[in-house]
Tab-separated table of C-alpha atoms in Angstrom:
chain	number	residue	atom	x	y	z
A	1	MET	CA	82.710	137.306	128.433
A	2	LYS	CA	82.904	139.835	131.293
A	3	THR	CA	79.396	140.336	132.636
A	4	TYR	CA	79.969	142.233	135.891
A	5	GLN	CA	82.830	144.105	137.487
A	6	ASN	CA	83.430	146.342	140.461
A	7	GLU	CA	86.577	147.381	142.315
A	8	HIS	CA	86.970	143.973	144.007
A	9	LEU	CA	85.151	141.504	141.768
A	10	MET	CA	85.045	140.378	138.150
A	11	VAL	CA	82.365	137.925	137.005
A	12	GLU	CA	82.260	136.016	133.727
A	13	VAL	CA	79.638	133.540	132.549
A	14	ASP	CA	80.204	130.799	129.980
A	15	CYS	CA	76.629	130.043	128.945
A	16	SER	CA	77.592	127.034	126.817
A	17	ILE	CA	78.642	125.047	129.916
A	18	HIS	CA	76.566	126.899	132.575
A	19	LEU	CA	79.726	128.132	134.325
A	20	LEU	CA	80.061	131.292	136.383
A	21	GLN	CA	83.577	132.429	137.257
A	22	GLN	CA	84.124	135.026	139.946
A	23	THR	CA	87.506	136.562	140.751
A	24	TRP	CA	87.799	138.409	144.066
A	25	ILE	CA	90.565	140.974	144.590
A	26	GLY	CA	91.931	142.696	147.700
A	27	LEU	CA	89.680	143.409	150.680
A	28	PRO	CA	86.156	144.036	149.368
A	29	SER	CA	84.136	146.765	151.016
A	30	SER	CA	80.750	145.606	152.288
A	31	GLU	CA	79.077	147.563	149.500
A	32	ASN	CA	81.198	145.927	146.783
A	33	PHE	CA	80.815	142.473	148.354
A	34	ARG	CA	77.034	142.718	148.613
A	35	ASP	CA	76.492	144.414	145.234
A	36	GLY	CA	78.746	141.821	143.598
A	37	SER	CA	77.060	138.933	145.369
A	38	LEU	CA	73.609	140.154	144.288
A	39	ALA	CA	74.858	140.539	140.699
A	40	ILE	CA	76.177	136.968	140.871
A	41	LEU	CA	72.788	135.773	142.105
A	42	ALA	CA	70.990	137.457	139.203
A	43	LEU	CA	73.463	136.119	136.624
A	44	ALA	CA	73.272	132.594	138.048
A	45	LYS	CA	69.471	132.634	137.824
A	46	ARG	CA	69.454	134.091	134.322
A	47	HIS	CA	72.008	131.627	132.926
A	48	GLN	CA	71.001	128.533	134.966
A	49	VAL	CA	74.503	128.156	136.375
A	50	LYS	CA	75.478	124.669	137.527
A	51	ARG	CA	79.235	125.217	137.833
A	52	TRP	CA	80.919	127.861	139.967
A	53	LEU	CA	84.592	128.757	139.721
A	54	ILE	CA	85.634	131.062	142.566
A	55	ASP	CA	89.125	132.496	142.295
A	56	LEU	CA	90.407	133.760	145.660
A	57	ARG	CA	94.113	133.993	144.802
A	58	GLN	CA	94.094	137.809	144.963
A	59	LEU	CA	91.676	138.104	147.893
A	60	ARG	CA	93.092	139.329	151.196
A	61	LEU	CA	90.140	138.168	153.326
A	62	PHE	CA	86.366	138.303	153.745
A	63	ASN	CA	84.734	140.595	156.308
A	64	PRO	CA	82.930	138.469	158.988
A	65	THR	CA	79.885	140.776	158.803
A	66	ASP	CA	79.656	140.161	155.053
A	67	LEU	CA	79.971	136.397	155.567
A	68	HIS	CA	77.080	136.554	158.034
A	69	TRP	CA	74.984	138.519	155.507
A	70	PHE	CA	75.860	136.005	152.773
A	71	ILE	CA	74.858	132.998	154.880
A	72	HIS	CA	71.641	134.499	156.253
A	73	HIS	CA	70.409	136.518	153.244
A	74	TRP	CA	72.131	135.503	150.004
A	75	LEU	CA	72.092	131.724	150.494
A	76	PRO	CA	68.365	131.510	151.347
A	77	GLN	CA	67.611	133.569	148.217
A	78	ALA	CA	69.863	131.312	146.153
A	79	HIS	CA	68.268	128.176	147.566
A	80	SER	CA	64.677	129.393	147.102
A	81	GLY	CA	65.469	130.588	143.571
A	82	VAL	CA	67.190	127.302	142.694
A	83	VAL	CA	70.472	129.073	141.972
A	84	LEU	CA	72.292	126.169	143.606
A	85	PRO	CA	70.613	123.300	141.699
A	86	GLN	CA	70.981	119.620	142.478
A	87	HIS	CA	74.476	118.344	141.670
A	88	ALA	CA	75.946	121.844	141.384
A	89	ARG	CA	79.747	121.990	141.564
A	90	VAL	CA	81.878	124.664	143.206
A	91	ALA	CA	85.636	124.931	142.620
A	92	ILE	CA	87.661	127.378	144.693
A	93	ILE	CA	91.180	128.414	143.652
A	94	LEU	CA	93.602	129.494	146.374
A	95	ASN	CA	97.291	130.383	146.463
A	96	ASP	CA	97.709	127.736	149.133
A	97	LEU	CA	95.357	125.850	151.426
A	98	ASN	CA	96.319	127.894	154.491
A	99	GLN	CA	95.220	131.369	153.427
A	100	PHE	CA	92.563	133.487	155.129
A	101	GLY	CA	90.186	133.227	152.169
A	102	LYS	CA	89.822	129.524	152.892
A	103	LEU	CA	88.391	130.217	156.344
A	104	GLY	CA	85.521	132.244	154.901
A	105	SER	CA	85.046	129.795	152.050
A	106	ASP	CA	84.770	126.903	154.504
A	107	MET	CA	81.954	128.700	156.326
A	108	LEU	CA	80.104	129.454	153.094
A	109	LEU	CA	80.479	125.915	151.742
A	110	ARG	CA	79.232	124.350	154.986
A	111	ALA	CA	76.173	126.625	154.962
A	112	SER	CA	75.571	125.905	151.255
A	113	GLY	CA	75.880	122.162	151.817
A	114	ALA	CA	73.322	122.322	154.616
A	115	LEU	CA	70.796	123.718	152.114
A	116	ASN	CA	71.791	121.438	149.228
A	117	ASP	CA	73.365	118.122	150.193
A	118	SER	CA	74.107	117.235	146.554
A	119	LEU	CA	76.426	120.246	146.208
A	120	THR	CA	79.994	119.132	145.461
A	121	SER	CA	82.958	121.371	146.179
A	122	ARG	CA	86.713	121.175	145.995
A	123	TYR	CA	89.688	123.435	146.660
A	124	PHE	CA	92.436	123.897	144.088
A	125	VAL	CA	95.819	125.569	144.273
A	126	GLU	CA	97.279	127.654	141.460
A	127	SER	CA	98.966	124.837	139.580
A	128	GLU	CA	95.812	122.729	139.238
A	129	ASP	CA	93.056	123.058	136.639
A	130	PRO	CA	89.602	123.280	138.240
A	131	ARG	CA	87.773	123.503	134.897
A	132	GLN	CA	88.453	119.837	134.152
A	133	TRP	CA	86.908	118.862	137.476
A	134	LEU	CA	83.937	121.201	137.000
A	135	LEU	CA	83.104	119.629	133.654
A	136	ILE	CA	82.841	116.090	135.023
A	137	ASN	CA	79.289	114.854	134.659
A	138	PRO	CA	78.051	114.460	138.260
A	139	TYR	CA	75.689	111.665	137.227
A	140	LEU	CA	78.666	109.494	136.234
A	141	ILE	CA	80.361	109.744	139.637
A	142	PHE	CA	79.898	106.693	141.818
């Protein structure tokens, strides 16, 4: 179910498994990045998201100013609003592990992990299936 879309972002939520999927496209303007990120925050709160699937295959790169805003404004809101609950999982899909989107993702994941040390994340390339990994019960992992 498509729940939010702008020129550079499409967001879908699967309420039955508490999964939010975001697909980034092109080079988002700051307005589209921030509006989309705030929409994601609201949807994650409303649907008690525990699994995040972030598709960056069509993303050209993140703007460093937007990454700074995300780390210093969005993440604290997410943490205080329990949008990143204990044992949340984040899967990021890339074309390959050397693309520019990975640099921004690394920064965001490090900042997220500093606020929530039980957050688990993993990168995937196109041929892999991140949904299987996202559905693993984190309480069964040793």
